[in-house]
PDB file of C-alpha atoms and ligand atoms in Angstrom:
ATOM      1  CA  MET E  14      58.604  85.646  85.273  1.00 41.00           C
ATOM      2  CA  GLU E  15      55.038  86.853  85.742  1.00 42.00           C
ATOM      3  CA  PRO E  16      53.509  88.154  88.983  1.00 43.00           C
ATOM      4  CA  GLU E  17      51.063  85.274  88.590  1.00 46.00           C
ATOM      5  CA  SER E  18      49.630  84.307  91.927  1.00 47.00           C
ATOM      6  CA  VAL E  19      47.646  87.347  92.994  1.00 50.00           C
ATOM      7  CA  ALA E  20      46.525  88.448  89.545  1.00 47.00           C
ATOM      8  CA  GLY E  21      45.697  84.847  88.647  1.00 45.00           C
ATOM      9  CA  ALA E  22      43.546  84.330  91.712  1.00 45.00           C
ATOM     10  CA  VAL E  23      41.620  87.502  91.004  1.00 45.00           C
ATOM     11  CA  ARG E  24      41.004  86.445  87.434  1.00 44.00           C
ATOM     12  CA  VAL E  25      39.613  83.043  88.424  1.00 50.00           C
ATOM     13  CA  SER E  26      36.884  84.518  90.626  1.00 74.00           C
ATOM     14  CA  GLU E  27      36.012  87.352  88.248  1.00 90.00           C
ATOM     15  CA  PRO E  28      32.238  87.378  87.595  1.00 95.00           C
ATOM     16  CA  VAL E  29      31.405  86.349  84.031  1.00 96.00           C
ATOM     17  CA  ALA E  30      28.305  87.412  82.077  1.00 97.00           C
ATOM     18  CA  THR E  31      26.297  84.914  80.045  1.00 97.00           C
ATOM     19  CA  ARG E  32      23.790  85.829  77.346  1.00 98.00           C
ATOM     20  CA  ARG E  33      20.182  85.832  78.562  1.00 98.00           C
ATOM     21  CA  HIS E  34      16.783  85.814  76.912  1.00 98.00           C
ATOM     22  CA  TYR E  35      14.196  88.058  78.572  1.00 98.00           C
ATOM     23  CA  LEU E  36      10.494  88.607  78.059  1.00 98.00           C
ATOM     24  CA  MET E  37       9.145  92.122  78.639  1.00 99.00           C
ATOM     25  CA  CYS E  38       5.821  93.965  78.287  1.00 98.00           C
ATOM     26  CA  ARG E  39       5.699  97.655  77.260  1.00 98.00           C
ATOM     27  CA  PRO E  40       3.732  99.599  79.921  1.00 98.00           C
ATOM     28  CA  GLU E  41       1.327 101.263  77.462  1.00 98.00           C
ATOM     29  CA  HIS E  42      -1.598 100.721  79.829  1.00 98.00           C
ATOM     30  CA  PHE E  43       0.375 101.350  83.012  1.00 98.00           C
ATOM     31  CA  ALA E  44      -1.558 103.062  85.803  1.00 97.00           C
ATOM     32  CA  VAL E  45      -2.040 102.875  89.536  1.00 98.00           C
ATOM     33  CA  THR E  46      -5.778 102.329  89.859  1.00 97.00           C
ATOM     34  CA  TYR E  47      -5.817  99.887  92.787  1.00 98.00           C
ATOM     35  CA  ALA E  48      -3.551  99.206  95.752  1.00 98.00           C
ATOM     36  CA  ILE E  49      -2.333  95.656  96.354  1.00 98.00           C
ATOM     37  CA  ASN E  50       0.982  96.601  97.960  1.00 98.00           C
ATOM     38  CA  PRO E  51       2.073  99.543 100.163  1.00 98.00           C
ATOM     39  CA  TRP E  52       3.888 101.301  97.277  1.00 98.00           C
ATOM     40  CA  MET E  53       0.651 101.841  95.345  1.00 98.00           C
ATOM     41  CA  ASP E  54      -1.415 105.019  95.854  1.00 98.00           C
ATOM     42  CA  PRO E  55      -4.325 105.252  93.404  1.00 97.00           C
ATOM     43  CA  GLY E  56      -4.881 108.851  94.547  1.00 97.00           C
ATOM     44  CA  ALA E  57      -1.425 109.827  93.307  1.00 96.00           C
ATOM     45  CA  GLY E  58      -1.687 107.789  90.094  1.00 92.00           C
ATOM     46  CA  ALA E  59       1.169 107.351  87.616  1.00 96.00           C
ATOM     47  CA  ASP E  60       2.284 108.663  84.229  1.00 97.00           C
ATOM     48  CA  ALA E  61       2.159 105.931  81.564  1.00 97.00           C
ATOM     49  CA  ALA E  62       4.184 107.929  79.010  1.00 98.00           C
ATOM     50  CA  ARG E  63       6.994 108.436  81.506  1.00 98.00           C
ATOM     51  CA  ALA E  64       6.819 104.754  82.469  1.00 98.00           C
ATOM     52  CA  VAL E  65       7.164 103.784  78.795  1.00 98.00           C
ATOM     53  CA  ARG E  66      10.254 106.010  78.401  1.00 98.00           C
ATOM     54  CA  GLN E  67      11.926 104.507  81.446  1.00 98.00           C
ATOM     55  CA  TRP E  68      10.978 100.992  80.387  1.00 98.00           C
ATOM     56  CA  GLU E  69      12.377 101.591  76.873  1.00 98.00           C
ATOM     57  CA  SER E  70      15.720 102.518  78.345  1.00 98.00           C
ATOM     58  CA  LEU E  71      15.678  99.341  80.447  1.00 98.00           C
ATOM     59  CA  ARG E  72      15.034  97.312  77.293  1.00 98.00           C
ATOM     60  CA  GLU E  73      17.835  99.134  75.471  1.00 98.00           C
ATOM     61  CA  THR E  74      20.145  98.457  78.410  1.00 98.00           C
ATOM     62  CA  TYR E  75      19.580  94.699  78.080  1.00 98.00           C
ATOM     63  CA  VAL E  76      20.135  94.795  74.327  1.00 98.00           C
ATOM     64  CA  ALA E  77      23.331  96.830  74.767  1.00 98.00           C
ATOM     65  CA  LEU E  78      24.579  94.181  77.223  1.00 98.00           C
ATOM     66  CA  GLY E  79      24.089  91.576  74.488  1.00 98.00           C
ATOM     67  CA  HIS E  80      20.858  89.978  75.742  1.00 98.00           C
ATOM     68  CA  GLU E  81      17.861  88.969  73.675  1.00 98.00           C
ATOM     69  CA  VAL E  82      14.550  90.639  74.535  1.00 98.00           C
ATOM     70  CA  SER E  83      11.176  89.292  73.402  1.00 98.00           C
ATOM     71  CA  LEU E  84       7.978  91.262  73.838  1.00 98.00           C
ATOM     72  CA  ILE E  85       4.464  90.275  74.858  1.00 98.00           C
ATOM     73  CA  ASP E  86       1.602  92.563  73.796  1.00 98.00           C
ATOM     74  CA  PRO E  87       0.190  94.618  76.667  1.00 98.00           C
ATOM     75  CA  VAL E  88      -3.517  94.136  77.403  1.00 98.00           C
ATOM     76  CA  GLU E  89      -5.779  97.080  78.153  1.00 97.00           C
ATOM     77  CA  GLY E  90      -7.216  96.921  81.654  1.00 97.00           C
ATOM     78  CA  LEU E  91      -4.173  95.107  83.045  1.00 98.00           C
ATOM     79  CA  PRO E  92      -2.046  98.021  84.324  1.00 98.00           C
ATOM     80  CA  ASP E  93       0.441  95.738  86.145  1.00 98.00           C
ATOM     81  CA  MET E  94       1.108  93.509  83.130  1.00 98.00           C
ATOM     82  CA  VAL E  95       4.412  95.373  82.643  1.00 98.00           C
ATOM     83  CA  PHE E  96       5.700  93.269  85.554  1.00 98.00           C
ATOM     84  CA  ALA E  97       6.579  90.296  83.379  1.00 98.00           C
ATOM     85  CA  ALA E  98       8.491  88.549  86.154  1.00 98.00           C
ATOM     86  CA  ASN E  99       5.148  87.582  87.658  1.00 98.00           C
ATOM     87  CA  GLY E 100       3.900  85.905  84.476  1.00 98.00           C
ATOM     88  CA  ALA E 101       5.569  82.489  84.914  1.00 98.00           C
ATOM     89  CA  LEU E 102       8.711  80.654  86.032  1.00 98.00           C
ATOM     90  CA  VAL E 103      10.712  79.210  83.126  1.00 98.00           C
ATOM     91  CA  VAL E 104      13.529  76.703  83.680  1.00 98.00           C
ATOM     92  CA  ASN E 105      15.040  74.424  81.030  1.00 96.00           C
ATOM     93  CA  GLY E 106      12.423  75.396  78.482  1.00 97.00           C
ATOM     94  CA  ARG E 107       9.569  74.324  80.778  1.00 98.00           C
ATOM     95  CA  ALA E 108       7.173  76.863  82.226  1.00 98.00           C
ATOM     96  CA  TYR E 109       5.252  76.851  85.497  1.00 98.00           C
ATOM     97  CA  GLY E 110       2.311  79.186  84.960  1.00 98.00           C
ATOM     98  CA  ALA E 111       1.344  81.965  87.352  1.00 98.00           C
ATOM     99  CA  ARG E 112      -1.878  82.018  89.365  1.00 98.00           C
ATOM    100  CA  PHE E 113      -2.250  85.476  90.857  1.00 98.00           C
ATOM    101  CA  ALA E 114      -3.267  86.200  94.435  1.00 98.00           C
ATOM    102  CA  HIS E 115      -5.380  89.257  93.539  1.00 98.00           C
ATOM    103  CA  PRO E 116      -8.335  89.273  91.127  1.00 98.00           C
ATOM    104  CA  GLU E 117      -7.066  92.543  89.572  1.00 98.00           C
ATOM    105  CA  ARG E 118      -4.147  90.631  88.053  1.00 98.00           C
ATOM    106  CA  ALA E 119      -5.769  87.226  87.490  1.00 98.00           C
ATOM    107  CA  ALA E 120      -6.038  87.579  83.698  1.00 98.00           C
ATOM    108  CA  GLU E 121      -2.276  88.051  83.353  1.00 98.00           C
ATOM    109  CA  GLY E 122      -1.553  84.380  84.102  1.00 98.00           C
ATOM    110  CA  PRO E 123      -3.391  83.022  81.039  1.00 98.00           C
ATOM    111  CA  ALA E 124      -2.008  85.869  78.873  1.00 98.00           C
ATOM    112  CA  TYR E 125       1.592  84.922  79.664  1.00 98.00           C
ATOM    113  CA  ALA E 126       0.847  81.189  79.343  1.00 98.00           C
ATOM    114  CA  ALA E 127      -0.663  81.809  75.892  1.00 98.00           C
ATOM    115  CA  TRP E 128       2.424  83.762  74.798  1.00 98.00           C
ATOM    116  CA  LEU E 129       4.713  80.965  75.951  1.00 98.00           C
ATOM    117  CA  ARG E 130       2.688  78.309  74.105  1.00 97.00           C
ATOM    118  CA  ALA E 131       2.583  80.437  70.949  1.00 98.00           C
ATOM    119  CA  ASN E 132       6.349  80.865  71.129  1.00 97.00           C
ATOM    120  CA  GLY E 133       7.348  77.233  71.177  1.00 95.00           C
ATOM    121  CA  PHE E 134       7.154  76.305  74.855  1.00 96.00           C
ATOM    122  CA  SER E 135       5.360  72.984  74.654  1.00 93.00           C
ATOM    123  CA  GLU E 136       5.261  72.385  78.390  1.00 97.00           C
ATOM    124  CA  VAL E 137       3.381  75.092  80.243  1.00 98.00           C
ATOM    125  CA  LEU E 138       1.914  73.854  83.515  1.00 98.00           C
ATOM    126  CA  GLU E 139      -1.333  75.431  84.610  1.00 98.00           C
ATOM    127  CA  ALA E 140      -0.664  75.873  88.324  1.00 98.00           C
ATOM    128  CA  GLU E 141      -3.100  74.614  90.924  1.00 98.00           C
ATOM    129  CA  ARG E 142      -1.512  76.747  93.601  1.00 98.00           C
ATOM    130  CA  THR E 143      -1.362  80.507  93.931  1.00 98.00           C
ATOM    131  CA  ASN E 144       2.032  81.716  92.759  1.00 98.00           C
ATOM    132  CA  GLU E 145       3.356  84.881  91.143  1.00 98.00           C
ATOM    133  CA  GLY E 146       6.076  83.398  88.961  1.00 98.00           C
ATOM    134  CA  GLU E 147       9.572  84.816  89.171  1.00 98.00           C
ATOM    135  CA  GLY E 148       8.326  87.452  91.578  1.00 98.00           C
ATOM    136  CA  ASP E 149       8.529  84.737  94.243  1.00 98.00           C
ATOM    137  CA  PHE E 150      10.799  82.125  92.633  1.00 98.00           C
ATOM    138  CA  LEU E 151      14.463  82.863  91.968  1.00 98.00           C
ATOM    139  CA  VAL E 152      16.679  80.343  90.220  1.00 98.00           C
ATOM    140  CA  LEU E 153      20.236  79.373  91.170  1.00 98.00           C
ATOM    141  CA  ASP E 154      22.367  76.586  89.704  1.00 97.00           C
ATOM    142  CA  GLU E 155      21.323  73.928  92.228  1.00 96.00           C
ATOM    143  CA  LEU E 156      18.350  75.474  93.983  1.00 97.00           C
ATOM    144  CA  ILE E 157      15.232  77.469  93.429  1.00 98.00           C
ATOM    145  CA  LEU E 158      14.478  79.976  96.193  1.00 98.00           C
ATOM    146  CA  GLY E 159      10.748  80.325  96.880  1.00 99.00           C
ATOM    147  CA  GLY E 160       9.187  83.285  98.656  1.00 98.00           C
ATOM    148  CA  THR E 161       5.950  83.086 100.646  1.00 98.00           C
ATOM    149  CA  GLY E 162       4.070  85.173 103.186  1.00 98.00           C
ATOM    150  CA  PHE E 163       2.197  87.629 100.981  1.00 98.00           C
ATOM    151  CA  ARG E 164       1.449  86.269  97.502  1.00 98.00           C
ATOM    152  CA  THR E 165       2.781  82.820  96.605  1.00 98.00           C
ATOM    153  CA  GLU E 166       1.409  80.047  98.814  1.00 98.00           C
ATOM    154  CA  LEU E 167       3.658  77.500 100.449  1.00 98.00           C
ATOM    155  CA  ALA E 168       2.055  74.621  98.521  1.00 98.00           C
ATOM    156  CA  ALA E 169       3.211  76.257  95.275  1.00 98.00           C
ATOM    157  CA  HIS E 170       6.828  75.664  96.338  1.00 98.00           C
ATOM    158  CA  GLN E 171       6.006  71.952  96.467  1.00 98.00           C
ATOM    159  CA  GLU E 172       4.231  72.113  93.127  1.00 98.00           C
ATOM    160  CA  ALA E 173       7.216  73.844  91.493  1.00 98.00           C
ATOM    161  CA  GLN E 174       9.673  71.381  93.039  1.00 98.00           C
ATOM    162  CA  GLU E 175       7.744  68.416  91.641  1.00 98.00           C
ATOM    163  CA  PHE E 176       7.432  70.040  88.229  1.00 98.00           C
ATOM    164  CA  PHE E 177      11.085  71.046  87.825  1.00 98.00           C
ATOM    165  CA  GLY E 178      12.715  68.287  89.889  1.00 98.00           C
ATOM    166  CA  ARG E 179      14.830  70.885  91.635  1.00 98.00           C
ATOM    167  CA  PRO E 180      14.869  71.619  95.352  1.00 98.00           C
ATOM    168  CA  VAL E 181      12.826  74.651  96.285  1.00 98.00           C
ATOM    169  CA  VAL E 182      13.988  76.357  99.482  1.00 98.00           C
ATOM    170  CA  THR E 183      11.200  78.239 101.227  1.00 98.00           C
ATOM    171  CA  LEU E 184      11.898  81.758 102.493  1.00 99.00           C
ATOM    172  CA  ARG E 185       9.288  83.602 104.531  1.00 98.00           C
ATOM    173  CA  LEU E 186       8.760  87.316 103.870  1.00 99.00           C
ATOM    174  CA  VAL E 187       7.567  89.425 106.812  1.00 98.00           C
ATOM    175  CA  ASP E 188       7.544  93.089 105.690  1.00 98.00           C
ATOM    176  CA  PRO E 189       4.630  94.121 103.428  1.00 98.00           C
ATOM    177  CA  ARG E 190       6.860  96.560 101.499  1.00 98.00           C
ATOM    178  CA  PHE E 191       8.822  93.516 100.357  1.00 98.00           C
ATOM    179  CA  TYR E 192       5.835  91.432  99.308  1.00 98.00           C
ATOM    180  CA  HIS E 193       7.628  89.420  96.602  1.00 98.00           C
ATOM    181  CA  LEU E 194      10.928  87.596  97.054  1.00 98.00           C
ATOM    182  CA  ASP E 195      12.408  89.608  94.175  1.00 98.00           C
ATOM    183  CA  THR E 196      11.934  92.836  96.148  1.00 98.00           C
ATOM    184  CA  ALA E 197      14.231  91.541  98.919  1.00 98.00           C
ATOM    185  CA  LEU E 198      16.814  89.318  97.199  1.00 99.00           C
ATOM    186  CA  PHE E 199      18.482  88.750  93.847  1.00 98.00           C
ATOM    187  CA  PRO E 200      20.814  86.015  92.596  1.00 98.00           C
ATOM    188  CA  LEU E 201      24.412  86.942  91.802  1.00 97.00           C
ATOM    189  CA  GLY E 202      25.340  84.270  89.311  1.00 90.00           C
ATOM    190  CA  GLY E 203      24.381  80.678  90.084  1.00 94.00           C
ATOM    191  CA  ASP E 204      25.516  80.291  93.679  1.00 96.00           C
ATOM    192  CA  ASN E 205      25.340  83.563  95.550  1.00 97.00           C
ATOM    193  CA  VAL E 206      22.794  86.279  96.300  1.00 98.00           C
ATOM    194  CA  ALA E 207      22.346  89.820  97.552  1.00 98.00           C
ATOM    195  CA  TYR E 208      19.545  90.390 100.084  1.00 98.00           C
ATOM    196  CA  TYR E 209      17.965  92.549 102.756  1.00 98.00           C
ATOM    197  CA  PRO E 210      17.856  90.452 105.955  1.00 98.00           C
ATOM    198  CA  GLU E 211      15.070  92.400 107.695  1.00 98.00           C
ATOM    199  CA  ALA E 212      12.592  91.380 104.985  1.00 98.00           C
ATOM    200  CA  PHE E 213      12.763  87.751 106.173  1.00 99.00           C
ATOM    201  CA  SER E 214      11.578  85.801 109.205  1.00 99.00           C
ATOM    202  CA  PRO E 215      14.296  84.840 111.746  1.00 98.00           C
ATOM    203  CA  GLY E 216      14.316  81.235 110.530  1.00 98.00           C
ATOM    204  CA  SER E 217      14.624  82.257 106.898  1.00 99.00           C
ATOM    205  CA  ARG E 218      17.456  84.660 107.753  1.00 98.00           C
ATOM    206  CA  ALA E 219      19.281  81.770 109.379  1.00 98.00           C
ATOM    207  CA  VAL E 220      18.718  79.666 106.244  1.00 98.00           C
ATOM    208  CA  LEU E 221      20.121  82.459 104.071  1.00 98.00           C
ATOM    209  CA  GLU E 222      23.176  82.811 106.337  1.00 98.00           C
ATOM    210  CA  ARG E 223      23.880  79.070 106.061  1.00 98.00           C
ATOM    211  CA  LEU E 224      23.392  78.878 102.317  1.00 98.00           C
ATOM    212  CA  PHE E 225      25.111  82.139 101.398  1.00 98.00           C
ATOM    213  CA  PRO E 226      27.848  83.078 103.883  1.00 97.00           C
ATOM    214  CA  ASP E 227      29.376  85.373 101.234  1.00 96.00           C
ATOM    215  CA  ALA E 228      26.158  87.149 100.307  1.00 97.00           C
ATOM    216  CA  VAL E 229      26.082  90.864  99.618  1.00 97.00           C
ATOM    217  CA  ILE E 230      23.968  92.393 102.398  1.00 98.00           C
ATOM    218  CA  ALA E 231      21.772  95.391 101.630  1.00 98.00           C
ATOM    219  CA  ASP E 232      20.684  97.999 104.154  1.00 98.00           C
ATOM    220  CA  ALA E 233      17.298  99.645 104.710  1.00 98.00           C
ATOM    221  CA  ARG E 234      18.125 102.549 102.395  1.00 98.00           C
ATOM    222  CA  ASP E 235      18.965 100.307  99.426  1.00 98.00           C
ATOM    223  CA  ALA E 236      15.959  98.088 100.082  1.00 98.00           C
ATOM    224  CA  GLY E 237      13.727 101.149 100.438  1.00 98.00           C
ATOM    225  CA  VAL E 238      14.421 102.224  96.838  1.00 98.00           C
ATOM    226  CA  LEU E 239      13.801  98.650  95.601  1.00 98.00           C
ATOM    227  CA  GLY E 240      17.530  98.172  95.070  1.00 98.00           C
ATOM    228  CA  LEU E 241      17.125  94.423  95.559  1.00 98.00           C
ATOM    229  CA  ASN E 242      14.834  94.252  92.558  1.00 98.00           C
ATOM    230  CA  ALA E 243      17.861  93.848  90.304  1.00 98.00           C
ATOM    231  CA  VAL E 244      18.844  91.623  87.387  1.00 98.00           C
ATOM    232  CA  CYS E 245      22.292  90.025  87.233  1.00 98.00           C
ATOM    233  CA  ASP E 246      23.620  88.281  84.114  1.00 98.00           C
ATOM    234  CA  GLY E 247      26.572  86.860  86.039  1.00 97.00           C
ATOM    235  CA  ARG E 248      28.561  90.086  85.875  1.00 98.00           C
ATOM    236  CA  HIS E 249      26.397  93.147  85.172  1.00 98.00           C
ATOM    237  CA  VAL E 250      23.738  94.118  87.680  1.00 98.00           C
ATOM    238  CA  VAL E 251      20.909  96.182  86.246  1.00 98.00           C
ATOM    239  CA  ILE E 252      19.708  98.055  89.313  1.00 98.00           C
ATOM    240  CA  ASN E 253      17.723 101.090  90.432  1.00 98.00           C
ATOM    241  CA  ALA E 254      20.072 104.087  90.293  1.00 98.00           C
ATOM    242  CA  GLU E 255      19.126 105.233  93.811  1.00 98.00           C
ATOM    243  CA  ALA E 256      20.637 102.091  95.402  1.00 98.00           C
ATOM    244  CA  THR E 257      24.062 103.683  95.768  1.00 98.00           C
ATOM    245  CA  GLY E 258      25.263 101.730  98.824  1.00 97.00           C
ATOM    246  CA  LEU E 259      24.442  98.407  97.228  1.00 98.00           C
ATOM    247  CA  MET E 260      26.148  99.414  93.975  1.00 98.00           C
ATOM    248  CA  LYS E 261      29.306 100.159  95.939  1.00 98.00           C
ATOM    249  CA  GLY E 262      29.183  96.737  97.631  1.00 97.00           C
ATOM    250  CA  LEU E 263      28.685  95.034  94.270  1.00 98.00           C
ATOM    251  CA  ARG E 264      31.633  96.884  92.700  1.00 97.00           C
ATOM    252  CA  GLU E 265      33.858  95.757  95.567  1.00 96.00           C
ATOM    253  CA  ARG E 266      33.001  92.142  94.633  1.00 95.00           C
ATOM    254  CA  GLY E 267      33.872  92.665  90.980  1.00 96.00           C
ATOM    255  CA  TYR E 268      30.301  93.081  89.689  1.00 98.00           C
ATOM    256  CA  GLU E 269      29.419  95.907  87.326  1.00 98.00           C
ATOM    257  CA  PRO E 270      26.321  97.827  88.402  1.00 98.00           C
ATOM    258  CA  VAL E 271      24.329  99.244  85.490  1.00 98.00           C
ATOM    259  CA  PRO E 272      22.032 101.889  87.008  1.00 98.00           C
ATOM    260  CA  VAL E 273      18.581 102.532  85.524  1.00 98.00           C
ATOM    261  CA  ASP E 274      15.806 104.972  86.449  1.00 98.00           C
ATOM    262  CA  LEU E 275      12.474 103.195  86.916  1.00 98.00           C
ATOM    263  CA  SER E 276      11.026 105.692  89.399  1.00 97.00           C
ATOM    264  CA  GLU E 277       7.637 105.779  87.649  1.00 98.00           C
ATOM    265  CA  LEU E 278       7.224 102.011  87.836  1.00 98.00           C
ATOM    266  CA  ARG E 279       8.189 102.082  91.514  1.00 98.00           C
ATOM    267  CA  LYS E 280       4.846 103.835  92.107  1.00 98.00           C
ATOM    268  CA  ALA E 281       3.320 100.391  91.527  1.00 98.00           C
ATOM    269  CA  GLY E 282       5.976  98.687  93.647  1.00 98.00           C
ATOM    270  CA  GLY E 283       8.096  97.506  90.724  1.00 98.00           C
ATOM    271  CA  GLY E 284      11.688  97.811  89.557  1.00 98.00           C
ATOM    272  CA  PRO E 285      13.956  96.368  86.838  1.00 98.00           C
ATOM    273  CA  LYS E 286      13.569  92.737  87.893  1.00 98.00           C
ATOM    274  CA  CYS E 287       9.763  92.975  88.059  1.00 98.00           C
ATOM    275  CA  CYS E 288       9.772  94.086  84.410  1.00 98.00           C
ATOM    276  CA  THR E 289      11.840  91.079  83.347  1.00 98.00           C
ATOM    277  CA  LEU E 290      10.983  87.389  82.953  1.00 98.00           C
ATOM    278  CA  GLU E 291      13.981  85.224  82.130  1.00 98.00           C
ATOM    279  CA  LEU E 292      13.283  82.557  79.508  1.00 98.00           C
ATOM    280  CA  ARG E 293      15.750  79.824  80.469  1.00 97.00           C
ATOM    281  CA  GLY E 294      16.183  77.317  77.698  1.00 94.00           C
ATOM    282  CA  ALA E 295      13.817  79.126  75.339  1.00 84.00           C
ATOM    283  CA  PRO E 296      13.221  77.239  72.062  1.00 83.00           C
ATOM    284  CA  SER E 297      14.743  80.067  69.960  1.00 58.00           C
ATOM    285  CA  VAL E 298      18.033  80.229  71.885  1.00 45.00           C
TER     286      VAL E 298
HETATM  287  N1  LIG G 318       1.765  96.272  91.432  1.00 79.51           N
HETATM  288  C1  LIG G 318       2.341  94.974  91.258  1.00 79.51           C
HETATM  289  C2  LIG G 318       1.823  94.045  92.334  1.00 79.51           C
HETATM  290  O1  LIG G 318       1.696  94.485  93.444  1.00 79.51           O
HETATM  291  C3  LIG G 318       3.825  95.030  91.255  1.00 79.51           C
HETATM  292  C4  LIG G 318       4.478  93.720  90.914  1.00 79.51           C
HETATM  293  C5  LIG G 318       5.959  93.780  90.978  1.00 79.51           C
HETATM  294  N2  LIG G 318       6.526  92.607  90.493  1.00 79.51           N
HETATM  295  C6  LIG G 318       7.508  91.915  91.087  1.00 79.51           C
HETATM  296  N3  LIG G 318       8.050  90.927  90.456  1.00 79.51           N
HETATM  297  N4  LIG G 318       7.889  92.190  92.301  1.00 79.51           N
HETATM  298  O2  LIG G 318       1.551  92.896  92.099  1.00 79.51           O
END
């Protein structure tokens, strides 16, 4: 009676969005005054007002998609604090605090930990090991992927695994332009990812191929506009507008790319994901 089989099969695998809770920090004090990654040129600087406008539209994009956005107050003298992803890793309402690799950002760790405590997170672990939160830890249903090579130290993967009781799979980054895991890979739902293979060591590429045979593979052009610094809610992918090849690949898999312009924040080496810390299991949700 109905042409069931084909349509049915498509429907089963259709990506489904789930409501998320994000923490963001308005870039009122945004600037490029030091260089801790190859994207940053203090001589060229950056325009904070333009960054705020772009960031506002990112925030509005999340709200329009039905997500909850909480805000942490920006702190003067911390120009990179807009990159909330680096502030912690939150899973099941428990937070693993950040400990930054560079002194310029060191004060951000305690600032984010204080916000989490003040907002009902009773378990916030003060990390012993250097780690830059969700910049280098990405969460899937069964695994946490941990980046190392530039910022987060290997021992932090162990520390996070003990704290969360979830396996942390180490991935080694080898290209300084992709200094955080979230500049080279993003989760697509709970069991797949999109990534740029050349950002990883040969062994880590082999690990990614084994774990994610159906991954969406990005090319140098998409990676070079920080297209992998994207946020997926299961269906929508909030992504830098310049990553046109990657957006096409995502559409072919049934995902809905939602392009944003964060070109001003890219001058510090950041994109949509960097501006976004997911609060999994937040007390208010
Ligand atoms: N300027 C910042 C840094 O180099 C950018 C951080 C971007 N954040 C991220 N999650 N990748 O630390």
